[in-house]
Amino acid sequence: MDQFLNQWQTFRQHCESYESLNKYCRSGALRDSVFRSIAWRILLGSLPFNKDLWMQKAKQNRDNYKTWKEKIPANPREEVFDMDLGLNNPLSLHSGSPWQKFFEEQEIKDIIGKDVNRTFPEVNFFASDNVRQILSDILFIYAKRNPKISYRQGMHEILAPLLFVLHADRQSIDHFTELQIETDINNTDLQLLKTLNDPRYIEHDAYDLFSKAMNIVEGFYNVADENFADESVASPLPASPFSLFVSKKVEIVKRKLSFRNATTKPKAPWISKLELIYDHKLRSIDFALWSHLNALDISPRLFGLRWLRLLYGREFPFPDLLFLWDVIFTDRPMFTIIEDIFVAMLIQIRSLLLNADYSTAMQYLMRYPPISDVQAFIQYCLHLHSPKVLLISLCHSGHVNKKN
Amino acid sequence: MSYAYLFKYIIIGDTGVGKSCLLLQFTDKRFQPVHDLTIGVEFGARMITIDGKQIKLQIWDTAGQESFRSITRSYYRGAAGALLVYDITRRDTFNHLTSWLEDARQHSNSNMVIMLIGNKSDLEARREVKKEEGEAFAREHGLVFMETSAKTAANVEEAFIDTAKEIYRKIQEGVFDINNEANGIKLGPQHSPNSPTSPSSGNPLGGGRAGNCC
């Protein structure tokens, strides 16, 4: 119980400024904290910084979701009676027909339901019907409120960890507050914690957190209009035996790049992001690795779409992933640390990649090898992110070798 | 490990029909009851032997959801073989075959070998699509057909290997231009007159392994 009180007091102190909250989250302090979900809500903008406004903002978020959930789904049977029967009947193909809308919504729900049933199969929490229903409902409301994106595969794996964290924190806080003697923690704070972790609103809170998290990854879901066909992707086989010669390959890549820049068609955001990561960041930090991957004709699109879309959800074990997200969420408003993590992940396995042929390298990238020391890995990401702030007196290759 | 040929495959079909499970069974010989959704593509590779020759298969396993279709299309070009998969317990996945096939034919080279696969044959009690229907569809569209179970591994080896045999036969008949890599076929180091030495001499990073390029 003392532990709970201490944790709360430390957390409160660190909530006094963004700088100190960032520092707290980046240190890994949330790994054993029951306040991670509150920290995430603050970092992503679901809750304001000022603690006095938390109650009010939480209520507002919840009311919004409640209204959407009531009003959004089409219910043809409850449509007004005077509606034209030519429109309001199940056989109408008119786009204005409430039945047409109803059937379309059933289809979205079907698609979402199938994916939700496959959410983190190794985590027990997601096997419960109740949890699956919550995930489905949130994704459905999001899809309806954001028709341009609607629902796309991968979104369920952004939502799932958020719901998990809300649920885990609620359980722990329940446990502590039940045992709590009022003198330990003042009554106002106790009420605040109980309200923020009210089990009746876990779905509402998860929706809000999810919609904020989607702002970070939204661009990575925009693929429909993209002409994906790029020579290195369309034919993952190396173009010619000469492609083994790095210098020659660099020339080819340069030409590809200038050609790409000359095209008028706007690129999907995730493709621009990958080009920035690969051809700018990785190239300047680890030229040898960049050259090697290019020589093998491995386009970052092959594995990078999943890395970005799921915010590395498949590449890290669940507890490590949550820590990684602690750090990503601190990097408002641009979240460019996502790029540095990408580069760090490649450099982390550089010796494996440098000794690999095409198939082997692809397998490392598609089934990323476990990182044993995630704390050190994150320090390295932060170092890449702002080398001047975080003075680590190690050059990158030396650092990696030591960490391995 | 050196090889005579490299064939590139693509696996296509609706979400949840078992594409990734087929690949996992073929490359790792194991079954995962609930497989993670494929986001974008997955990749697998394995060596097989046909007619005494080592053949390396590089397999691209694609996402089934419609929103990934533009990505999937970019993989057709440059594939020598395609596994078009439906789920025998879900009629809708069979109904969508025509649209998958149109897409494949439109974006691939005309010689691509397409194997039609009715997966989940272990779930006989829940069957919605008769084997005869699969056979008829395959006949009508000139495809090879097989029912498989990624769970029990029934016919999984055969599906991948028979596709390779068909590609190999087409090579022997001269149908495929093996010098055009857009066909999804590549001659391995065993074939090229001077290549076993070229990777080691040409590539300062690769450690001089034969077959370094793939």
mmCIF file of C-alpha atoms in Angstrom, chain A residues 23-322:
data_model
loop_
_atom_site.group_PDB
_atom_site.id
_atom_site.type_symbol
_atom_site.label_atom_id
_atom_site.label_comp_id
_atom_site.label_asym_id
_atom_site.label_seq_id
_atom_site.Cartn_x
_atom_site.Cartn_y
_atom_site.Cartn_z
ATOM 1 C CA LYS A 23 11.839 11.940 -18.716
ATOM 2 C CA TYR A 24 9.803 9.707 -16.438
ATOM 3 C CA CYS A 25 8.284 7.728 -19.313
ATOM 4 C CA ARG A 26 11.569 7.392 -21.179
ATOM 5 C CA SER A 27 13.334 6.063 -18.112
ATOM 6 C CA GLY A 28 11.121 2.984 -18.117
ATOM 7 C CA ALA A 29 9.347 3.984 -14.916
ATOM 8 C CA LEU A 30 5.966 3.081 -16.366
ATOM 9 C CA ARG A 31 6.974 -0.543 -16.765
ATOM 10 C CA ASP A 32 5.968 -1.268 -13.188
ATOM 11 C CA SER A 33 3.458 1.515 -12.849
ATOM 12 C CA VAL A 34 -0.307 1.346 -12.556
ATOM 13 C CA PHE A 35 -0.522 4.845 -14.012
ATOM 14 C CA ARG A 36 0.634 4.054 -17.524
ATOM 15 C CA SER A 37 -2.848 4.508 -18.950
ATOM 16 C CA ILE A 38 -3.105 7.950 -17.366
ATOM 17 C CA ALA A 39 0.342 8.881 -18.668
ATOM 18 C CA TRP A 40 -0.652 7.766 -22.169
ATOM 19 C CA ARG A 41 -3.875 9.740 -21.940
ATOM 20 C CA ILE A 42 -1.905 12.864 -21.095
ATOM 21 C CA LEU A 43 0.807 12.289 -23.685
ATOM 22 C CA LEU A 44 -1.673 11.667 -26.488
ATOM 23 C CA GLY A 45 -3.929 14.527 -25.505
ATOM 24 C CA SER A 46 -6.897 12.588 -24.217
ATOM 25 C CA LEU A 47 -6.471 14.335 -20.891
ATOM 26 C CA PRO A 48 -5.096 17.834 -20.381
ATOM 27 C CA PHE A 49 -1.998 18.527 -18.430
ATOM 28 C CA ASN A 50 -3.807 20.199 -15.588
ATOM 29 C CA LYS A 51 -4.925 17.548 -13.119
ATOM 30 C CA ASP A 52 -7.839 19.673 -11.981
ATOM 31 C CA LEU A 53 -9.422 19.298 -15.398
ATOM 32 C CA TRP A 54 -9.089 15.517 -15.717
ATOM 33 C CA MET A 55 -12.536 14.670 -14.395
ATOM 34 C CA GLN A 56 -14.221 17.151 -16.664
ATOM 35 C CA LYS A 57 -12.305 16.105 -19.789
ATOM 36 C CA ALA A 58 -12.815 12.415 -19.127
ATOM 37 C CA LYS A 59 -16.543 12.971 -18.771
ATOM 38 C CA GLN A 60 -16.652 14.923 -22.002
ATOM 39 C CA ASN A 61 -14.780 12.194 -23.919
ATOM 40 C CA ARG A 62 -17.084 9.555 -22.527
ATOM 41 C CA ASP A 63 -20.219 11.508 -23.343
ATOM 42 C CA ASN A 64 -19.037 11.969 -26.911
ATOM 43 C CA TYR A 65 -18.457 8.265 -27.415
ATOM 44 C CA LYS A 66 -21.769 7.409 -25.795
ATOM 45 C CA THR A 67 -23.594 9.683 -28.226
ATOM 46 C CA TRP A 68 -21.798 8.269 -31.263
ATOM 47 C CA LYS A 69 -22.443 4.726 -30.229
ATOM 48 C CA GLU A 70 -26.130 5.453 -29.857
ATOM 49 C CA LYS A 71 -26.578 7.485 -33.002
ATOM 50 C CA ILE A 72 -24.196 6.096 -35.590
ATOM 51 C CA PRO A 73 -25.397 2.573 -36.376
ATOM 52 C CA ALA A 74 -28.193 2.476 -38.946
ATOM 53 C CA ASN A 75 -31.418 1.118 -37.562
ATOM 54 C CA PRO A 76 -33.909 0.894 -40.421
ATOM 55 C CA ARG A 77 -36.663 -0.418 -38.194
ATOM 56 C CA GLU A 78 -36.642 2.772 -36.191
ATOM 57 C CA GLU A 79 -36.656 5.147 -39.135
ATOM 58 C CA VAL A 80 -39.522 7.588 -39.257
ATOM 59 C CA PHE A 81 -42.715 6.072 -40.599
ATOM 60 C CA ASP A 82 -43.360 8.651 -43.242
ATOM 61 C CA MET A 83 -40.157 7.810 -45.070
ATOM 62 C CA ASP A 84 -40.734 6.839 -48.689
ATOM 63 C CA LEU A 85 -41.240 3.090 -48.832
ATOM 64 C CA GLY A 86 -39.331 3.032 -52.103
ATOM 65 C CA LEU A 87 -36.313 3.929 -50.022
ATOM 66 C CA ASN A 88 -37.064 2.336 -46.695
ATOM 67 C CA ASN A 89 -37.273 -1.332 -47.629
ATOM 68 C CA PRO A 90 -34.691 -4.085 -47.393
ATOM 69 C CA LEU A 91 -34.660 -4.632 -51.167
ATOM 70 C CA SER A 92 -33.924 -1.044 -52.093
ATOM 71 C CA LEU A 93 -30.548 -0.574 -53.776
ATOM 72 C CA HIS A 94 -30.699 3.179 -53.435
ATOM 73 C CA SER A 95 -27.721 4.573 -51.556
ATOM 74 C CA GLY A 96 -30.050 6.685 -49.431
ATOM 75 C CA SER A 97 -31.922 3.657 -48.187
ATOM 76 C CA PRO A 98 -31.417 3.011 -44.471
ATOM 77 C CA TRP A 99 -31.383 -0.687 -45.303
ATOM 78 C CA GLN A 100 -28.543 -0.235 -47.760
ATOM 79 C CA LYS A 101 -26.625 1.562 -45.035
ATOM 80 C CA PHE A 102 -27.520 -1.202 -42.599
ATOM 81 C CA PHE A 103 -26.179 -3.931 -44.906
ATOM 82 C CA GLU A 104 -22.974 -1.997 -45.556
ATOM 83 C CA GLU A 105 -22.451 -1.649 -41.840
ATOM 84 C CA GLN A 106 -23.003 -5.358 -41.326
ATOM 85 C CA GLU A 107 -20.263 -5.990 -43.862
ATOM 86 C CA ILE A 108 -17.809 -3.703 -42.043
ATOM 87 C CA LYS A 109 -18.706 -5.409 -38.771
ATOM 88 C CA ASP A 110 -18.086 -8.806 -40.354
ATOM 89 C CA ILE A 111 -14.651 -7.788 -41.597
ATOM 90 C CA ILE A 112 -13.725 -6.278 -38.231
ATOM 91 C CA GLY A 113 -15.034 -9.301 -36.338
ATOM 92 C CA LYS A 114 -12.885 -11.732 -38.317
ATOM 93 C CA ASP A 115 -9.734 -9.741 -37.605
ATOM 94 C CA VAL A 116 -10.546 -9.098 -33.964
ATOM 95 C CA ASN A 117 -10.767 -12.855 -33.414
ATOM 96 C CA ARG A 118 -7.125 -13.047 -34.437
ATOM 97 C CA THR A 119 -5.850 -10.311 -32.108
ATOM 98 C CA PHE A 120 -2.680 -11.255 -30.206
ATOM 99 C CA PRO A 121 -3.579 -14.955 -30.050
ATOM 100 C CA GLU A 122 -0.850 -15.547 -27.474
ATOM 101 C CA VAL A 123 -2.331 -13.043 -24.977
ATOM 102 C CA ASN A 124 -5.198 -14.588 -23.022
ATOM 103 C CA PHE A 125 -6.962 -11.322 -22.352
ATOM 104 C CA PHE A 126 -8.005 -11.034 -25.994
ATOM 105 C CA ALA A 127 -9.676 -14.428 -26.079
ATOM 106 C CA SER A 128 -12.662 -13.227 -24.058
ATOM 107 C CA ASP A 129 -15.889 -12.560 -25.961
ATOM 108 C CA ASN A 130 -16.500 -9.420 -23.952
ATOM 109 C CA VAL A 131 -13.109 -7.967 -24.856
ATOM 110 C CA ARG A 132 -13.591 -8.879 -28.504
ATOM 111 C CA GLN A 133 -16.939 -7.136 -28.526
ATOM 112 C CA ILE A 134 -15.382 -3.983 -27.105
ATOM 113 C CA LEU A 135 -12.602 -4.055 -29.709
ATOM 114 C CA SER A 136 -15.147 -4.567 -32.495
ATOM 115 C CA ASP A 137 -17.438 -1.793 -31.335
ATOM 116 C CA ILE A 138 -14.620 0.721 -31.037
ATOM 117 C CA LEU A 139 -13.234 -0.135 -34.480
ATOM 118 C CA PHE A 140 -16.697 0.104 -35.976
ATOM 119 C CA ILE A 141 -17.412 3.544 -34.518
ATOM 120 C CA TYR A 142 -13.990 4.715 -35.631
ATOM 121 C CA ALA A 143 -14.615 3.394 -39.144
ATOM 122 C CA LYS A 144 -17.934 5.196 -39.342
ATOM 123 C CA ARG A 145 -16.513 8.444 -38.029
ATOM 124 C CA ASN A 146 -13.523 8.249 -40.355
ATOM 125 C CA PRO A 147 -14.992 6.976 -43.630
ATOM 126 C CA LYS A 148 -11.871 7.822 -45.652
ATOM 127 C CA ILE A 149 -9.850 5.234 -43.776
ATOM 128 C CA SER A 150 -12.791 3.228 -42.485
ATOM 129 C CA TYR A 151 -11.360 0.007 -41.088
ATOM 130 C CA ARG A 152 -8.091 -1.431 -42.328
ATOM 131 C CA GLN A 153 -6.149 -4.433 -41.192
ATOM 132 C CA GLY A 154 -3.655 -3.584 -38.495
ATOM 133 C CA MET A 155 -5.805 -1.024 -36.686
ATOM 134 C CA HIS A 156 -6.984 -3.716 -34.291
ATOM 135 C CA GLU A 157 -3.373 -4.214 -33.207
ATOM 136 C CA ILE A 158 -3.029 -0.521 -32.412
ATOM 137 C CA LEU A 159 -6.201 -0.608 -30.344
ATOM 138 C CA ALA A 160 -5.507 -3.863 -28.515
ATOM 139 C CA PRO A 161 -2.496 -2.744 -26.414
ATOM 140 C CA LEU A 162 -4.330 0.460 -25.452
ATOM 141 C CA LEU A 163 -7.318 -1.469 -24.167
ATOM 142 C CA PHE A 164 -5.023 -3.907 -22.413
ATOM 143 C CA VAL A 165 -3.213 -1.132 -20.548
ATOM 144 C CA LEU A 166 -6.477 0.528 -19.483
ATOM 145 C CA HIS A 167 -7.750 -2.805 -18.248
ATOM 146 C CA ALA A 168 -4.570 -3.750 -16.386
ATOM 147 C CA ASP A 169 -4.340 -0.387 -14.651
ATOM 148 C CA ARG A 170 -7.976 -0.499 -13.647
ATOM 149 C CA GLN A 171 -7.498 -3.927 -12.086
ATOM 150 C CA SER A 172 -4.458 -2.864 -10.112
ATOM 151 C CA ILE A 173 -6.023 0.375 -8.959
ATOM 152 C CA ASP A 174 -9.186 -1.477 -7.937
ATOM 153 C CA HIS A 175 -7.084 -3.814 -5.926
ATOM 154 C CA PHE A 176 -5.199 -1.038 -4.187
ATOM 155 C CA THR A 177 -8.162 1.213 -3.539
ATOM 156 C CA GLU A 178 -10.168 -1.613 -2.015
ATOM 157 C CA LEU A 179 -7.454 -2.118 0.555
ATOM 158 C CA GLN A 180 -6.865 1.559 0.934
ATOM 159 C CA ILE A 181 -7.225 3.317 4.254
ATOM 160 C CA GLU A 182 -8.225 6.865 3.594
ATOM 161 C CA THR A 183 -5.388 8.454 5.458
ATOM 162 C CA ASP A 184 -2.859 7.051 3.030
ATOM 163 C CA ILE A 185 -4.047 8.881 -0.015
ATOM 164 C CA ASN A 186 -6.227 11.917 0.130
ATOM 165 C CA ASN A 187 -9.837 11.496 -0.730
ATOM 166 C CA THR A 188 -9.858 13.809 -3.726
ATOM 167 C CA ASP A 189 -7.070 11.882 -5.419
ATOM 168 C CA LEU A 190 -8.721 8.602 -4.589
ATOM 169 C CA GLN A 191 -11.959 9.713 -6.215
ATOM 170 C CA LEU A 192 -10.053 10.991 -9.215
ATOM 171 C CA LEU A 193 -8.290 7.670 -9.712
ATOM 172 C CA LYS A 194 -11.520 5.763 -9.280
ATOM 173 C CA THR A 195 -13.264 7.943 -11.831
ATOM 174 C CA LEU A 196 -10.484 7.726 -14.390
ATOM 175 C CA ASN A 197 -10.443 3.953 -14.032
ATOM 176 C CA ASP A 198 -14.169 3.430 -13.888
ATOM 177 C CA PRO A 199 -14.805 -0.008 -15.423
ATOM 178 C CA ARG A 200 -18.062 1.171 -16.974
ATOM 179 C CA TYR A 201 -16.149 3.500 -19.270
ATOM 180 C CA ILE A 202 -13.177 1.422 -20.294
ATOM 181 C CA GLU A 203 -14.553 1.185 -23.830
ATOM 182 C CA HIS A 204 -15.150 4.938 -24.006
ATOM 183 C CA ASP A 205 -11.666 5.696 -22.745
ATOM 184 C CA ALA A 206 -10.100 3.189 -25.104
ATOM 185 C CA TYR A 207 -11.885 4.782 -28.038
ATOM 186 C CA ASP A 208 -10.518 8.187 -27.241
ATOM 187 C CA LEU A 209 -6.998 6.914 -26.735
ATOM 188 C CA PHE A 210 -7.259 4.903 -29.946
ATOM 189 C CA SER A 211 -8.438 7.824 -32.030
ATOM 190 C CA LYS A 212 -5.494 9.842 -30.740
ATOM 191 C CA ALA A 213 -3.045 7.032 -31.466
ATOM 192 C CA MET A 214 -4.484 6.707 -34.955
ATOM 193 C CA ASN A 215 -3.413 10.287 -35.621
ATOM 194 C CA ILE A 216 0.164 9.054 -35.323
ATOM 195 C CA VAL A 217 -0.164 6.103 -37.694
ATOM 196 C CA GLU A 218 -2.957 7.283 -39.982
ATOM 197 C CA GLY A 219 -0.594 8.022 -42.857
ATOM 198 C CA PHE A 220 0.702 4.454 -42.783
ATOM 199 C CA TYR A 221 -2.796 3.168 -43.493
ATOM 200 C CA ASN A 222 -3.250 5.205 -46.605
ATOM 201 C CA VAL A 223 -2.295 2.735 -49.340
ATOM 202 C CA ALA A 224 -5.339 2.357 -51.533
ATOM 203 C CA ASP A 225 -4.436 4.955 -54.142
ATOM 204 C CA GLU A 226 -0.781 4.207 -54.192
ATOM 205 C CA ASN A 227 0.876 2.859 -57.260
ATOM 206 C CA PHE A 228 2.965 0.478 -55.257
ATOM 207 C CA ALA A 229 4.790 -0.983 -58.226
ATOM 208 C CA ASP A 230 8.363 0.015 -57.851
ATOM 209 C CA GLU A 231 11.064 -1.828 -59.702
ATOM 210 C CA SER A 232 12.690 -3.208 -56.594
ATOM 211 C CA VAL A 233 9.363 -4.452 -55.300
ATOM 212 C CA ALA A 234 7.799 -5.672 -58.493
ATOM 213 C CA SER A 235 10.781 -7.890 -58.992
ATOM 214 C CA PRO A 236 12.426 -8.767 -55.702
ATOM 215 C CA LEU A 237 15.040 -10.645 -57.697
ATOM 216 C CA PRO A 238 18.217 -8.669 -58.262
ATOM 217 C CA ALA A 239 18.203 -6.969 -61.615
ATOM 218 C CA SER A 240 21.450 -8.402 -62.916
ATOM 219 C CA PRO A 241 24.640 -10.084 -61.774
ATOM 220 C CA PHE A 242 26.157 -6.619 -61.722
ATOM 221 C CA SER A 243 23.885 -5.670 -58.894
ATOM 222 C CA LEU A 244 26.391 -7.387 -56.660
ATOM 223 C CA PHE A 245 28.782 -4.579 -57.255
ATOM 224 C CA VAL A 246 27.925 -2.036 -54.655
ATOM 225 C CA SER A 247 29.221 1.023 -56.425
ATOM 226 C CA LYS A 248 27.265 0.163 -59.533
ATOM 227 C CA LYS A 249 24.212 -0.428 -57.397
ATOM 228 C CA VAL A 250 24.546 2.906 -55.711
ATOM 229 C CA GLU A 251 24.426 4.507 -59.144
ATOM 230 C CA ILE A 252 21.255 2.627 -59.941
ATOM 231 C CA VAL A 253 19.687 3.657 -56.688
ATOM 232 C CA LYS A 254 20.642 7.266 -57.302
ATOM 233 C CA ARG A 255 18.966 7.142 -60.655
ATOM 234 C CA LYS A 256 15.902 5.549 -59.123
ATOM 235 C CA LEU A 257 15.777 8.298 -56.558
ATOM 236 C CA SER A 258 16.018 11.106 -59.065
ATOM 237 C CA PHE A 259 13.377 9.405 -61.170
ATOM 238 C CA ARG A 260 11.132 9.088 -58.155
ATOM 239 C CA ASN A 261 11.518 12.762 -57.402
ATOM 240 C CA ALA A 262 10.598 13.662 -60.943
ATOM 241 C CA THR A 263 7.270 11.880 -60.886
ATOM 242 C CA THR A 264 4.293 14.100 -60.316
ATOM 243 C CA LYS A 265 2.034 11.612 -58.591
ATOM 244 C CA PRO A 266 2.075 12.265 -54.842
ATOM 245 C CA LYS A 267 3.439 9.430 -52.783
ATOM 246 C CA ALA A 268 1.571 7.755 -49.995
ATOM 247 C CA PRO A 269 2.859 9.137 -46.689
ATOM 248 C CA TRP A 270 4.248 5.797 -45.542
ATOM 249 C CA ILE A 271 6.336 5.499 -48.695
ATOM 250 C CA SER A 272 7.779 8.980 -48.252
ATOM 251 C CA LYS A 273 8.464 8.100 -44.639
ATOM 252 C CA LEU A 274 10.299 4.912 -45.614
ATOM 253 C CA GLU A 275 12.378 6.762 -48.193
ATOM 254 C CA LEU A 276 13.349 9.308 -45.577
ATOM 255 C CA ILE A 277 14.258 6.593 -43.095
ATOM 256 C CA TYR A 278 16.187 4.453 -45.524
ATOM 257 C CA ASP A 279 17.759 6.735 -48.067
ATOM 258 C CA HIS A 280 18.445 9.573 -45.712
ATOM 259 C CA LYS A 281 18.778 8.451 -42.097
ATOM 260 C CA LEU A 282 20.088 4.913 -42.492
ATOM 261 C CA ARG A 283 22.358 5.939 -45.342
ATOM 262 C CA SER A 284 24.026 8.666 -43.329
ATOM 263 C CA ILE A 285 24.328 6.632 -40.142
ATOM 264 C CA ASP A 286 25.352 3.244 -41.508
ATOM 265 C CA PHE A 287 26.379 3.496 -45.119
ATOM 266 C CA ALA A 288 27.726 -0.063 -45.280
ATOM 267 C CA LEU A 289 24.442 -1.555 -44.144
ATOM 268 C CA TRP A 290 22.428 0.671 -46.455
ATOM 269 C CA SER A 291 24.629 -0.315 -49.400
ATOM 270 C CA HIS A 292 24.351 -3.969 -48.572
ATOM 271 C CA LEU A 293 20.556 -3.915 -48.380
ATOM 272 C CA ASN A 294 20.453 -2.041 -51.645
ATOM 273 C CA ALA A 295 22.812 -4.499 -53.268
ATOM 274 C CA LEU A 296 20.466 -7.266 -52.207
ATOM 275 C CA ASP A 297 17.625 -5.216 -53.672
ATOM 276 C CA ILE A 298 15.681 -5.318 -50.410
ATOM 277 C CA SER A 299 13.168 -2.519 -50.435
ATOM 278 C CA PRO A 300 12.066 -1.283 -47.002
ATOM 279 C CA ARG A 301 8.492 -1.478 -48.259
ATOM 280 C CA LEU A 302 8.594 -5.235 -47.984
ATOM 281 C CA PHE A 303 8.862 -5.275 -44.205
ATOM 282 C CA GLY A 304 8.491 -1.598 -43.322
ATOM 283 C CA LEU A 305 4.777 -1.328 -43.932
ATOM 284 C CA ARG A 306 4.074 -3.727 -41.093
ATOM 285 C CA TRP A 307 6.661 -2.178 -38.788
ATOM 286 C CA LEU A 308 5.095 1.235 -39.207
ATOM 287 C CA ARG A 309 1.448 0.251 -39.359
ATOM 288 C CA LEU A 310 1.559 -1.697 -36.130
ATOM 289 C CA LEU A 311 4.091 0.610 -34.467
ATOM 290 C CA TYR A 312 6.460 -2.362 -34.152
ATOM 291 C CA GLY A 313 3.769 -4.468 -32.476
ATOM 292 C CA ARG A 314 5.021 -7.746 -33.960
ATOM 293 C CA GLU A 315 8.704 -7.087 -33.453
ATOM 294 C CA PHE A 316 8.720 -6.863 -29.664
ATOM 295 C CA PRO A 317 7.275 -9.014 -26.888
ATOM 296 C CA PHE A 318 4.233 -7.391 -25.314
ATOM 297 C CA PRO A 319 5.825 -5.822 -22.171
ATOM 298 C CA ASP A 320 8.718 -4.427 -24.224
ATOM 299 C CA LEU A 321 6.297 -3.093 -26.792
ATOM 300 C CA LEU A 322 4.466 -1.107 -24.124
#
